[in-house]
Each structure stands twice: as C-alpha cells, then as structure tokens.
Coordinates of C-alpha atoms in Angstrom, one line a residue:
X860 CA 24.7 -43.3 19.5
X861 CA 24.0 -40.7 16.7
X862 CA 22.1 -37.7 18.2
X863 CA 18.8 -38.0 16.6
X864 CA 15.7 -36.3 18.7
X865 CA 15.9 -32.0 18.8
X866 CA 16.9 -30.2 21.5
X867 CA 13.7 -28.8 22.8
X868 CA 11.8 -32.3 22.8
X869 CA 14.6 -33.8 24.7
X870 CA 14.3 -30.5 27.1
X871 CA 10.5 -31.3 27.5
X872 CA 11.0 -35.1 27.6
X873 CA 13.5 -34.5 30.5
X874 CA 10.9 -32.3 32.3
X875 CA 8.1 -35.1 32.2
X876 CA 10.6 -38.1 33.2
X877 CA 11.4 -36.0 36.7
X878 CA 7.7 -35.0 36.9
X879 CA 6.6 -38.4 36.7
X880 CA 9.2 -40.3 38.1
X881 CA 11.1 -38.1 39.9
X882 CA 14.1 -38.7 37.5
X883 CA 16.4 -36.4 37.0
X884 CA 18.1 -35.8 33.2
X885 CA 20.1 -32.7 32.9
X886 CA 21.7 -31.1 29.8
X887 CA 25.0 -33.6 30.2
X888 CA 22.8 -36.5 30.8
X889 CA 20.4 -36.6 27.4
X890 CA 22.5 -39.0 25.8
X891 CA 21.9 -41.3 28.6
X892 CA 18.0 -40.2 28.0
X893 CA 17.8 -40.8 24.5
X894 CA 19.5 -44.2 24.9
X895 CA 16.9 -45.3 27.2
X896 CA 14.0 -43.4 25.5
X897 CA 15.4 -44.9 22.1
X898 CA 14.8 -49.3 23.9
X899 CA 11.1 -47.8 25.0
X900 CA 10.2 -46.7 21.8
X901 CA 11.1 -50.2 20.3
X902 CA 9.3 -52.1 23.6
X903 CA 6.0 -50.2 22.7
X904 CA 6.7 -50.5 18.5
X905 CA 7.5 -47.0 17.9
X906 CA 10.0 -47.1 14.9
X907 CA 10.5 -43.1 15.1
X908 CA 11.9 -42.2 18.3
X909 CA 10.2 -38.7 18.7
X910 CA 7.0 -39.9 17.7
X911 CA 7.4 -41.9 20.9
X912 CA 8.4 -39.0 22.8
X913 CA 5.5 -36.8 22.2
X914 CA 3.3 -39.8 22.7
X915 CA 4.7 -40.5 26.3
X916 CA 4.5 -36.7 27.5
X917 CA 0.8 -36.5 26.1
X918 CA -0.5 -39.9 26.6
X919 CA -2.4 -41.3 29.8
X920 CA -0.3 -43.9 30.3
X921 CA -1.3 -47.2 32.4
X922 CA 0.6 -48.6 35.2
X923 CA 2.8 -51.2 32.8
X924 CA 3.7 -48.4 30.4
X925 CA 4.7 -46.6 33.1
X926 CA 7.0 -49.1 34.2
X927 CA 8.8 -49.9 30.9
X928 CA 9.6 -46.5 30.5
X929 CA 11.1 -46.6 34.2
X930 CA 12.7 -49.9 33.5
X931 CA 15.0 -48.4 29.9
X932 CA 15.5 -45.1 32.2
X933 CA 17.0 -46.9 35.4
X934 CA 18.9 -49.5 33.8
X935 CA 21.9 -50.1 36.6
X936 CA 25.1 -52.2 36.2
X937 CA 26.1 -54.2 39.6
X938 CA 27.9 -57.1 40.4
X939 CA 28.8 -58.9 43.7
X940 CA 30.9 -57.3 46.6
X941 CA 31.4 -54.1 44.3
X942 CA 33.8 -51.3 45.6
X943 CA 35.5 -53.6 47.5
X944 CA 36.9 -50.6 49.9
X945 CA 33.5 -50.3 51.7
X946 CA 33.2 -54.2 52.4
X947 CA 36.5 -54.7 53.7
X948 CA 35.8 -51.7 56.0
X949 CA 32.4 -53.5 56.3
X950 CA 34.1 -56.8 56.9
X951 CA 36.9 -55.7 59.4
X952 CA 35.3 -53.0 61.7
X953 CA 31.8 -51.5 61.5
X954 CA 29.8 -55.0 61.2
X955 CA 32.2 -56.6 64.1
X956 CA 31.5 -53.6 66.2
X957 CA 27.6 -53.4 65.7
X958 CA 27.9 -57.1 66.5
X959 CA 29.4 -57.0 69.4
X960 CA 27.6 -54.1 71.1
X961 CA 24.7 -56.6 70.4
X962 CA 25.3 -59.4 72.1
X963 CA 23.9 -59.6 75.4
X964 CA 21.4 -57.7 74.4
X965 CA 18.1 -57.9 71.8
X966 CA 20.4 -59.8 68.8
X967 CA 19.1 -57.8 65.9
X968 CA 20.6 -56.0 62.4
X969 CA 18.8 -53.4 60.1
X970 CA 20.3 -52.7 56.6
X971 CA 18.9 -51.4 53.9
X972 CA 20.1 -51.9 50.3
X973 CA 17.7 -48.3 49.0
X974 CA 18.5 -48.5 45.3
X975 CA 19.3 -52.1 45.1
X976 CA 19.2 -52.6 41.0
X977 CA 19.1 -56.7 40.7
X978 CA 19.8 -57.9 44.0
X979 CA 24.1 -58.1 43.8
X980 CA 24.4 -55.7 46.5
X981 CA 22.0 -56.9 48.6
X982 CA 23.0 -60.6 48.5
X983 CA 26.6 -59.5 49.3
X984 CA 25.2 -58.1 53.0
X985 CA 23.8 -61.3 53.5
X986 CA 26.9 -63.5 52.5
X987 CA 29.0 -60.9 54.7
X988 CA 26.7 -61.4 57.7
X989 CA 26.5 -65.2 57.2
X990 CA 30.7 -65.1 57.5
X991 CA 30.3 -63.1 60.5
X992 CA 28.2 -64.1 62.9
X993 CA 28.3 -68.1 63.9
X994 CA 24.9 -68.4 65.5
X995 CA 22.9 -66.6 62.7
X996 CA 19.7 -68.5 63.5
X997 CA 19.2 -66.4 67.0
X998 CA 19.4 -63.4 65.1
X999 CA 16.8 -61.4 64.2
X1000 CA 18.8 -59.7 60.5
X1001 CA 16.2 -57.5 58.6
X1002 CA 17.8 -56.5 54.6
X1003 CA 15.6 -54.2 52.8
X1004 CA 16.5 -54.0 49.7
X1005 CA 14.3 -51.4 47.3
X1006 CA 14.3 -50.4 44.1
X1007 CA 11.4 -48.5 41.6
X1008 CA 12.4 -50.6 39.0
X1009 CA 10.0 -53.7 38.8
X1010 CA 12.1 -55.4 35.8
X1011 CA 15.1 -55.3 38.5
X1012 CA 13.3 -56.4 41.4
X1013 CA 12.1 -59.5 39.9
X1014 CA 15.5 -60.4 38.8
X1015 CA 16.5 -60.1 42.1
X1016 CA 14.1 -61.7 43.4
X1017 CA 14.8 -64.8 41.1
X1018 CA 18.7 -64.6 42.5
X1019 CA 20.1 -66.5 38.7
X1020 CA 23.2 -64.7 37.6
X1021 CA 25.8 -65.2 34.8
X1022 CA 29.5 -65.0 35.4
X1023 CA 29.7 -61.1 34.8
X1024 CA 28.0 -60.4 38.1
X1025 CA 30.8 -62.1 40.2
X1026 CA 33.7 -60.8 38.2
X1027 CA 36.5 -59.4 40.5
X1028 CA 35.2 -61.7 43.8
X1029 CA 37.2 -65.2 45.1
X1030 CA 36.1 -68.2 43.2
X1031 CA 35.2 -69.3 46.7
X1032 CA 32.5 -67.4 47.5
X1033 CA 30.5 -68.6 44.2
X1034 CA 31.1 -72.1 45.0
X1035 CA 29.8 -71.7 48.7
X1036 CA 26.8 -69.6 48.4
X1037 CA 25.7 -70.5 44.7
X1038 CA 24.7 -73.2 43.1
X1039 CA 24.8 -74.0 39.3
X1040 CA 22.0 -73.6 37.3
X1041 CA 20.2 -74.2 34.0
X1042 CA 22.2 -72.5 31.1
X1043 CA 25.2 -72.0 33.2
X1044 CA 23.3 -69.2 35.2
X1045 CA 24.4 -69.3 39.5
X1046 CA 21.6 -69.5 41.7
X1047 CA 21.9 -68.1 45.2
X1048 CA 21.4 -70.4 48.1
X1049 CA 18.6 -70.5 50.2
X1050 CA 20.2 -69.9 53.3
X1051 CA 21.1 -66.4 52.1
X1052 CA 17.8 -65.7 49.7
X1053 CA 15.9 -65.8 52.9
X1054 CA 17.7 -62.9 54.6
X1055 CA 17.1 -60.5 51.9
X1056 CA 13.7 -58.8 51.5
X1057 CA 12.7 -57.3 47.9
X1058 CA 10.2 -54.5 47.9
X1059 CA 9.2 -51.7 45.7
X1060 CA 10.0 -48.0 46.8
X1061 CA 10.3 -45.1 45.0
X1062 CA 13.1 -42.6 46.8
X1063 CA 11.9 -39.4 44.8
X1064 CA 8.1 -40.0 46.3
X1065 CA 7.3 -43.1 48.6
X1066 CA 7.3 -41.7 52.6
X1067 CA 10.3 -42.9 54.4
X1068 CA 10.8 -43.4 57.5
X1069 CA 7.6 -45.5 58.1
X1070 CA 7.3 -48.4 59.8
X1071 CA 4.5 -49.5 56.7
X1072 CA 7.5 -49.8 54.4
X1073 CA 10.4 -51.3 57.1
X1074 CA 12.0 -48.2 56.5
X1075 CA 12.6 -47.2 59.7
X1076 CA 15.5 -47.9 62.3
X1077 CA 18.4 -49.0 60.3
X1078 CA 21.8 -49.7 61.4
X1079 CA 23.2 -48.8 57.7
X1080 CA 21.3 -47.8 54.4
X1081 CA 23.4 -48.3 51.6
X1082 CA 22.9 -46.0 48.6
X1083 CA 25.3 -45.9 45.7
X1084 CA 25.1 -44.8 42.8
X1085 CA 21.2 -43.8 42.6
X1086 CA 21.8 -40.3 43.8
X1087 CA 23.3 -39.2 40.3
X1088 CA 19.8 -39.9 39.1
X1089 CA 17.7 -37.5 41.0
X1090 CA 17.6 -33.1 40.9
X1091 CA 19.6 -31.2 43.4
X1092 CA 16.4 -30.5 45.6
X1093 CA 15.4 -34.5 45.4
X1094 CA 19.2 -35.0 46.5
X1095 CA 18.8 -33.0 49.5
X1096 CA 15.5 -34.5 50.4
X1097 CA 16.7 -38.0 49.6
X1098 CA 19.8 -37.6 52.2
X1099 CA 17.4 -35.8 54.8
X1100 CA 14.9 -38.9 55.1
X1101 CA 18.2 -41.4 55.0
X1102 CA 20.0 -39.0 58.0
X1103 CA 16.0 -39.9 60.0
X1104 CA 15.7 -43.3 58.9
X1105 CA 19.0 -44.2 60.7
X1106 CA 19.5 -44.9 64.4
X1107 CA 22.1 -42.5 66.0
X1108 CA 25.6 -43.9 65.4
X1109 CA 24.0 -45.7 62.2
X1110 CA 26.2 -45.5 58.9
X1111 CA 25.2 -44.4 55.6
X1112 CA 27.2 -45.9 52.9
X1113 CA 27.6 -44.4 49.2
X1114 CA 29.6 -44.0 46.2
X1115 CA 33.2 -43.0 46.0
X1116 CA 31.8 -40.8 43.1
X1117 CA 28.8 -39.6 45.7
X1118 CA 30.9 -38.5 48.4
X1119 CA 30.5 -34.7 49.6
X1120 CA 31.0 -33.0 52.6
X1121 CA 28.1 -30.4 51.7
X1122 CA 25.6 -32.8 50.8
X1123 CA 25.7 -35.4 53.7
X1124 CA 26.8 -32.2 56.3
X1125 CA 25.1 -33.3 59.0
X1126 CA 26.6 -36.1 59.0
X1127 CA 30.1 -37.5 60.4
X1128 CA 32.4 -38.4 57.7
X1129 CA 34.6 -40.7 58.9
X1130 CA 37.4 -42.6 56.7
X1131 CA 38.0 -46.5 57.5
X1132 CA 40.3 -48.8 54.6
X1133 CA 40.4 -46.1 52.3
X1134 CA 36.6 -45.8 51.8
X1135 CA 34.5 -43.2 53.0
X1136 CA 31.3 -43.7 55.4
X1137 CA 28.8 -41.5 56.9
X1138 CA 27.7 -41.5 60.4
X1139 CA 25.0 -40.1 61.9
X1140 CA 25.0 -38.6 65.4
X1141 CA 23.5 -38.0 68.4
X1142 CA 21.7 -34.9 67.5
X1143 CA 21.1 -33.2 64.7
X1144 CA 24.1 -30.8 63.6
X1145 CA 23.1 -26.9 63.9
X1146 CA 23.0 -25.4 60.5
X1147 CA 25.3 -22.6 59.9
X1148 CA 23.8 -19.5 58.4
X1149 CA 25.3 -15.9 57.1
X1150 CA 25.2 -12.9 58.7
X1151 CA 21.7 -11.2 58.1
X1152 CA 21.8 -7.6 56.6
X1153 CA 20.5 -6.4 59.8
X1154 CA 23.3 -7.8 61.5
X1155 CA 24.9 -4.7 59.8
X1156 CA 22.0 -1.7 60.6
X1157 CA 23.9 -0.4 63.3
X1158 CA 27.4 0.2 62.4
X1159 CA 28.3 4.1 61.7
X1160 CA 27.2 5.0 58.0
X1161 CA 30.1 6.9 56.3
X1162 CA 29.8 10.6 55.1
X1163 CA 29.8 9.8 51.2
X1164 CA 27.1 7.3 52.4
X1165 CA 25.2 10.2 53.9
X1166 CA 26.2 12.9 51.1
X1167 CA 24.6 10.2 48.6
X1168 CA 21.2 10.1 50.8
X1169 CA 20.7 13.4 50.7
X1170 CA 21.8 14.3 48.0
X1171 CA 24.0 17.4 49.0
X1172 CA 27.3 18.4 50.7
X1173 CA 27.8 17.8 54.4
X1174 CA 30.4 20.3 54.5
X1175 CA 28.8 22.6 57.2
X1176 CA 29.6 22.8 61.4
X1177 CA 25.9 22.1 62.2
X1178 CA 25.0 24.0 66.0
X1179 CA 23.6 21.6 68.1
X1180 CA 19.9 22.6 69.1
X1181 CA 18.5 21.6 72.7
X1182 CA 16.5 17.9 72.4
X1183 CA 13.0 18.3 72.8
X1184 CA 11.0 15.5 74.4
X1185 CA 9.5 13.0 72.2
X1186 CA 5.9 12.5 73.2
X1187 CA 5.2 9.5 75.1
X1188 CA 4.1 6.6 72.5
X1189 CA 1.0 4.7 73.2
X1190 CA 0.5 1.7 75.2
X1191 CA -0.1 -1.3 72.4
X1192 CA -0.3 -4.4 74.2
X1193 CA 1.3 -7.2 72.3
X1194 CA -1.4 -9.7 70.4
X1195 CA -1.6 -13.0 72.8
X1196 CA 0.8 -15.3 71.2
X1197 CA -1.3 -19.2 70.6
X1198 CA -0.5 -21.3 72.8
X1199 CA 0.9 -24.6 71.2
X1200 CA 0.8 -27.9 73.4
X1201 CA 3.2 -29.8 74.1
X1202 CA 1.8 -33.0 72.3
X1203 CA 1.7 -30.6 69.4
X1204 CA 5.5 -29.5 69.6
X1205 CA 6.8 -33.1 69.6
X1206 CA 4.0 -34.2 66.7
X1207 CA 6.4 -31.6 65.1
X1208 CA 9.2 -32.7 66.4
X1209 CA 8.5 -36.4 65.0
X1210 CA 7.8 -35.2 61.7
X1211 CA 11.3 -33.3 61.3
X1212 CA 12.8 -36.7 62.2
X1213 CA 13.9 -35.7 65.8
X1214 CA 12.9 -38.3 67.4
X1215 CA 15.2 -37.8 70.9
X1216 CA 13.8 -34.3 70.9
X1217 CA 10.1 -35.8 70.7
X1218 CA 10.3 -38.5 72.7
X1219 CA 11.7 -36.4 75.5
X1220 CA 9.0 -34.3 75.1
X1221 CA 6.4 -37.2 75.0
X1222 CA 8.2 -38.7 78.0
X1223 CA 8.0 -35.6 80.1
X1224 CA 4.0 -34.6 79.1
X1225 CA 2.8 -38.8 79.3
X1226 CA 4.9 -38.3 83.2
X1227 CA 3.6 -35.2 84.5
X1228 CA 0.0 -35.4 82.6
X1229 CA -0.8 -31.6 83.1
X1230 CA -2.1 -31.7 79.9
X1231 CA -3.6 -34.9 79.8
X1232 CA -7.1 -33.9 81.1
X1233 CA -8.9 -36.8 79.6
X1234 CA -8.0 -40.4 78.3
X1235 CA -8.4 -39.8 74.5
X1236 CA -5.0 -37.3 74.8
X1237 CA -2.4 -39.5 77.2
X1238 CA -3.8 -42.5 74.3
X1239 CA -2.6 -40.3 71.8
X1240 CA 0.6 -39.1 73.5
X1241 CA 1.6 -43.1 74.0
X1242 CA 0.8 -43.9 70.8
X1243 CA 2.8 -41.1 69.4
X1244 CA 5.7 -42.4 71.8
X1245 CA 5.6 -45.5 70.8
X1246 CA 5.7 -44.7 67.1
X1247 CA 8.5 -42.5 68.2
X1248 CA 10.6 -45.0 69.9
X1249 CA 10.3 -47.9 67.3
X1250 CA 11.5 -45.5 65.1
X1251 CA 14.6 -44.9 67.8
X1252 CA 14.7 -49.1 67.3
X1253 CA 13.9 -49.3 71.0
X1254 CA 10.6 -52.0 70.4
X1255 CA 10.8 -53.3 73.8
X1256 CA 10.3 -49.8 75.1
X1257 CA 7.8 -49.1 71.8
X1258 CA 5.6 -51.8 72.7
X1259 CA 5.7 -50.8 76.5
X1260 CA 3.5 -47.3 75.3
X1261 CA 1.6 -49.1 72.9
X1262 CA 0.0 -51.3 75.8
X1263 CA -0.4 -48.5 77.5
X1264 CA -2.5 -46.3 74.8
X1265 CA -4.9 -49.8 74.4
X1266 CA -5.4 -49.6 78.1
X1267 CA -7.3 -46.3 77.2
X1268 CA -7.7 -46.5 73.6
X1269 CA -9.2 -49.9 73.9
X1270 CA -11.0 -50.0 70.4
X1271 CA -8.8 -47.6 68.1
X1272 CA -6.9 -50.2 65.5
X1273 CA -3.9 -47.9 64.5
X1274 CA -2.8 -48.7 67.8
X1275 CA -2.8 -52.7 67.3
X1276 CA -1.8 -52.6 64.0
X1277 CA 1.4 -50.2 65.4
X1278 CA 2.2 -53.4 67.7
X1279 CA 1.8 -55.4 64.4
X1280 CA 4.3 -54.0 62.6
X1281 CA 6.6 -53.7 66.0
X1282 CA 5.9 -57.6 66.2
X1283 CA 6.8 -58.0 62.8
X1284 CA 9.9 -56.3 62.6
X1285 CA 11.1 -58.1 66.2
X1286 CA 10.8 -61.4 64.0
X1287 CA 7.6 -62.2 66.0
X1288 CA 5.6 -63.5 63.2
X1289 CA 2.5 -65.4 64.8
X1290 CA 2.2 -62.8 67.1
X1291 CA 2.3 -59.8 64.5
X1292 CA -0.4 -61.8 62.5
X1293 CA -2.6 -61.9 65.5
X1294 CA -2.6 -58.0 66.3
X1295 CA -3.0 -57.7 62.4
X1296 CA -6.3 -60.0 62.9
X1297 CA -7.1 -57.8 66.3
X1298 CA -6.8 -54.9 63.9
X1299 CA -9.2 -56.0 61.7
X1300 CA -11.6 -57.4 64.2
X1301 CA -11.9 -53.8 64.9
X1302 CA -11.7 -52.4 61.9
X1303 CA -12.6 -54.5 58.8
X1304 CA -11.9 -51.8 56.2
X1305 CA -8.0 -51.2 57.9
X1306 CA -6.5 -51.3 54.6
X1307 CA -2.7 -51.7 55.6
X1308 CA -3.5 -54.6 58.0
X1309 CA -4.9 -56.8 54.9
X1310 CA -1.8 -55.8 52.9
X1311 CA 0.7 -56.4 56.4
X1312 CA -1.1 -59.6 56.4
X1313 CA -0.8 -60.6 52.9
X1314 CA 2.6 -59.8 52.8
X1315 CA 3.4 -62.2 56.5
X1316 CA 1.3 -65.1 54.8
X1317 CA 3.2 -64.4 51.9
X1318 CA 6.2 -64.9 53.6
X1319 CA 4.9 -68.0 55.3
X1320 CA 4.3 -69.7 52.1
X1321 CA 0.2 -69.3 52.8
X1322 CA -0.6 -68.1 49.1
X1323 CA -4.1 -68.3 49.0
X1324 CA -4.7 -66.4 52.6
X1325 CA -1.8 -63.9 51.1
X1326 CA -4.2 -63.6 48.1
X1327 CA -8.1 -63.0 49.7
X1328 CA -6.1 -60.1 51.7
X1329 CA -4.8 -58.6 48.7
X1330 CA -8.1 -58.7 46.8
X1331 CA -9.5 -57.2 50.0
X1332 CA -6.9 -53.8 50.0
X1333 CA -7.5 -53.3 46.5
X1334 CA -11.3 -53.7 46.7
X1335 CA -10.8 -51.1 49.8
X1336 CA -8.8 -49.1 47.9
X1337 CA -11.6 -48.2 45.8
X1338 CA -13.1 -46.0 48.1
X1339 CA -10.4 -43.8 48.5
X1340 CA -9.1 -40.8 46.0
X1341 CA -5.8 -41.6 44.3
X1342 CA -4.4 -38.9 46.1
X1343 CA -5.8 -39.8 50.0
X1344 CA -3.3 -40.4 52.6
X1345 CA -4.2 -43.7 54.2
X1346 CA -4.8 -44.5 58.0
X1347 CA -1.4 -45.2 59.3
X1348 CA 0.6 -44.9 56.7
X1349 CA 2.7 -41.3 57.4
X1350 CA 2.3 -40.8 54.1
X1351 CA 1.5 -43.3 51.4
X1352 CA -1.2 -41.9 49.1
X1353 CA -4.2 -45.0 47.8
X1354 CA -3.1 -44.9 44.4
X1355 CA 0.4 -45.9 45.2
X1356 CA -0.6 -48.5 47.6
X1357 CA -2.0 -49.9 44.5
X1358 CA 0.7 -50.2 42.4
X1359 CA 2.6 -51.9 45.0
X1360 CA -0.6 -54.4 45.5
X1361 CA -0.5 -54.7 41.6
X1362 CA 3.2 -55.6 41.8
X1363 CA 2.6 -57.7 45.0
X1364 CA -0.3 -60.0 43.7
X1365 CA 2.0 -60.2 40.3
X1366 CA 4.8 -62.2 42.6
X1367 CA 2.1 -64.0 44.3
X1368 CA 0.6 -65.6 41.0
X1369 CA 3.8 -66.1 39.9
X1370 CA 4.8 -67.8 43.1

C-alpha cells in the first residue's frame, strides 16, 4: 500500500497499540500497522485514516472497539499441519515417548496451542493424538488453545474451513476427520472438536501459570509465530512464564523463524527431523554474568595510572618510614539481619516458577513443623504445596495436601475451589462441580467458582445453569476495582475477568 499516515502519528499510534495491547510495532513493522490500522478505520467508518488514528489514541474506547482494533492488528495466516518438520518430529518421537512413559501410570496429555489464530493448529494436535493413541477414550487429553483475538477464536470455535487451510496435507486426512459443509466449507468432526478447548488469553498481560486459566502443567506449549508481535522485554517475559508453565522434560515448540539460542537459554535445544524443539530441564539453568569492576580492585595499578592520580612524577626513591599503629577501630555490631521463614522463602520460590525448589522447601517445613506453631500456618503451608505440586502436574500428590489443609482449614474456600480446578483438570467433572458448589456453600461471593462452574456446565451442555453463574460473577464483579486482584486467581485483575465473562456469555447465547 501507498504510505499515507506521517511519521510521528504512526510513532505515537505504535506506542498506544503496545500500551494497550501489549503489541509490539517497530519502525520495520508500520507497514504492517498501517495496513491493519487502515481495515479499522473503514470497520468504525472513518474514511481518513489519521483522523482514525488520533481518535483511537484519544478516545475511551469500549470493550468491542477494543477488540476490532485487536482483531485488524493480529490478523494471522494458518493452515493444517503447518511446518511439517515439527509434526513429523511430533509424530515419530516426542508424542510416542510421552505416551509411553504414560502408560501404566495416570493416562493424561497437556498441550497448549498459546497463540492459536483460528483453530488449524490446534485441531492438527488433536488429529495427531487421535492417530496415536488407540484407546483415546481412557485418556484424560487437555488442548488449550488461546488466542487475544476474539474474531479468531470464534472461528475456531466454529471449526468450517475452505480448501486454503488444508493446502499442502494428504487428501486423506480431510476426508477422515472433516466433513463437507454448506458452501463447500469442511467442518471438523466431533470426535476431534471435543479435544480442543478455545479460551481467551492475552500473553502480553493475562497471569500464566495459573491453574484459573489451565495454564499450568503442560507437556508442550506450542508458540509460533506470535513472538514477532510483542517488544523485546514482553519476549523475554513471554518465554520465562512458558519455561514455568512446562513440566520438567516438557517441550516448547516455535518457529523456524523464532528459533534462538539467547532467547529460549535456559532451555535445551535439541534438534529431531530437521526441526528445532526446546526442552525444559530439571532445574533451572544458572545465569552467566560478567566479571564485576570489583572483580578488578585488587590487581597492581600501573605507574602512569598512579602518575595520572596525582598528578605529578613518581620518579623519586621514596625512604621507607617505620609503620605506626593504626588505632584500634570501634566495635559496630552488625544490624540484626530479619529473619525470613521458611513458608516465606518457598512463597518466593513459587512465584519465580521453581516449583522443585519450593516444594522441597514446603515438604521439609509441613515434615518437621518447627514453624508450624498453630493450625492457620501448616493450613497454609499445604495449601501452598498443593498449589505447588499441581503445578509440578503431580494432582494425586496435589490433592493429598489439599485434604490435609481442610482438615485444619475446614471453612477457607480457596482451598475447595483448589481441589476444584485439581478435579477439573484430572477429567473428574461431577466431582470438580461439587467442590465448586462446597466453595460456594462457604463463600457465596467466590467469584471464580461461579465462573469455574459456568464454564463445567457449559461444557456439559447445561446453558441455562452456565448462564445464572455467569450473571452471578459479573454482578460480583461489580464490587471490585478494575484493577483488584481477585481471590485465587495469582493474578487476574476484575476488569479482565470481565471481558472474558463478556466474551463467555457471548458463546453461551450464541450456543
């Protein structure tokens, strides 16, 4: 397209898009911002481009403005089984292996499609699963697939696609696992609609890990091609939150064009069928740093270095004089460090995403209870423990400490609603949606547990019970500040609860 819009509007447009959305448009990139700035401007019926520039950065702009200008930014192009590398290396060794070290044991897959456009990527991990594992139905397969733009997600949510999305896969596949629709559109099969679950998260913002969002635990995240559209710092931050949403020996997966070794560091690179994966680890690798300058403070300073210091010649044969005693210095006693508890070093520990650190700690303090002088503190030490574990994906363990903070925690409902989302995420639906009820039973006003619940009836096909609980979080919601952190959350503020209710109650009308 002909440049159109000046310089310095594009400069301040490109400021408010990663702002607001946590978008990022450098210099190189305003083409690609003026393109999608351009198909706003004619969605809200501006015909002058820059008058709907300085309109968007001054306006207050509602929650479906919002999203159309997201929608023309974050445009993505996708199509079944793409970058064929990483699936066949998908295909022939990493899913086989996760597989097999299953079996025997709890049957259960995490992936998470984080960027997931409309739905192509994420339906080709269920088709792939379906292939490989011949007694699906005892499994218990969790796909996440996310994306912030609502346009997208609805698509995919539909699952209709024209020819161009399967262009480069076997005919095979499309007559398998689609079936022919109105208009000559493919509709995916049921059988492989039902694995995938479509949600709204925003990478840039949205807290993650957290079992609230499913976020937590996965076997592989895939991420490709979304990292181009985010600032250097996000970048970093983005990666960090993937490395702790993984379980150790889990696989990050991105683009050919996305690969770095300084980026994803603290990960393994490994290279399998001429794609390259990420894994992550055990532990988290040490970090590297340079030398300090005082690393350097006691080498022997040279005599132009001394001559320049001051100022004159040190040409003279100085005659040593006898020492004389330095006085005796006084006695300062050093300033009692504060003491930090144990509990508080692995609540540390948890929120830098070291969960084997934190959990060893938890394990050791909850075992020897010197600490634990009261009830109220070992309830809190399991609870943490537990959080800690599910996010490990050990839920068997998880819900071990859970029982064991109600046994002295009898009436707090973060704990039950904790086993909720444990239940939930084991594939335990009636018995998630009775802690969710135990929750509320104790706490009416628990907003998450309406919105858990709305979500699981949802899911069950209960629309109107999916509904009332919806109505009831929002109505909740109202009592909060748009910027509150809500009860159990690890992070998700009240106003953007709400625009994922919004969005939520959107799909359930529609449904």
């Amino acid at each position: 397209m002909t440049h159109t819009i000046d310089d310095q509007l594009l400069s301040q447009l490109s400021g408010f898009v990663t702002a607001r959305f946590g978008l990022h448009f450098p210099k190189k990139r305003w083409r690609d911002l003026e393109r999608g700035i351009a198909r706003a401007a004619s969605d809200f019926g501006f015909k002058d481009i820059t008058s709907c520039i300085r309109w968007l950065i001054t306006a207050q702009l509602t929650k479906s403005q919002l999203d159309t200008v997201v929608c023309r930014l974050t445009i993505g192009e996708t199509y079944f089984f793409r970058e064929r590398k990483s699936f066949d290396a998908l295909e022939a060794q990493i899913l086989p292996a996760l597989i097999s070290s299953r079996r025997g044991k709890e049957k259960r897959l995490r992936i998470w499609s984080a960027g997931c456009s409309t739905g192509e990527e994420a339906y080709s991990i269920a088709i792939l699963l379906h292939r490989l594992i011949s007694d699906l139905p005892q499994w218990n397969i969790t796909i996440l697939a996310t994306d912030v733009n609502p346009a997208s997600l609805c698509k995919a949510d539909r699952g209709e696609y024209s020819d161009w999305s399967f262009r480069g896969i076997p005919h095979w596949i499309k007559e398998k696992f689609f079936t022919r629709s109105a208009g000559g559109r493919f509709e995916v099969a049921d059988t492989i609609r039902k694995m995938v679950t479509f949600a709204s998260l925003n990478l840039a913002d949205d807290p993650y890990p957290s079992l609230f969002n499913n976020t937590n635990a996965m076997d592989i995240i895939f991420c490709r091609n979304v990292l181009m559209y985010f600032a250097p710092h996000q970048v970093n931050k983005v990666i960090d939150n993937f490395h702790h949403s993984l379980i150790p020996g889990g696989w990050l997966v991105v683009s050919p064009c996305e690969t770095s070794h300084t980026l994803f560091r603290q990960f393994e690179t490994v290279s399998l069928h001429g794609a390259i994966f990420y894994r992550k680890g055990g532990r988290r690798k040490p970090v590297t740093t340079p030398p300090s300058i005082e690393a350097n403070m006691g080498t022997t300073a040279s005599l132009p270095v001394l001559e320049a210091a001051f100022g004159t010649k040190l040409n003279t044969v100085l005659t040593p004089q006898p020492a004389k005693p330095f006085p005796a210095p006084p006695i300062v006693r050093p300033a009692a460090k504060p003491q930090i508890s144990v509990f508080d070093e692995a609540l540390t520990l948890y929120r830098e995403g070291l969960y084997t650190d934190a959990a060893t700690k938890l394990t050791e303090l909850l075992t020897n209870g010197d600490e634990l002088q009261s009830l109220p503190p070992f309830g809190n030490a399991a609870t943490l423990l537990a959080r800690t574990l599910a996010n490990q994906g050990d839920f068997t363990a998880a819900l071990e400490w859970s029982e064991k903070a109600i046994a002295v925690n009898k009436l707090d409902p973060e704990i039950r609603y904790l086993q909720a989302i444990i239940f939930q995420e084991q594939g335990v639906i009636d018995t998630a949606v009775a802690a969710l009820k135990q929750t509320l039973y104790l706490d009416q006003t628990f907003v998450l547990a309406h919105f858990a619940l709305a979500n699981l009836f949802q899911g069950l096909g209960k629309i109107k019970e999916a509904a009332k609980h919806l109505e009831n979080a929002a109505s909740l919601l109202a009592s909060y500040g748009d910027d509150d952190i809500l009860p159990g959350s690890e992070g998700m503020s009240a106003r953007r609860l709400g625009e994922i209710i919004a969005e939520t109650m959107a799909k359930v009308v529609a449904g």
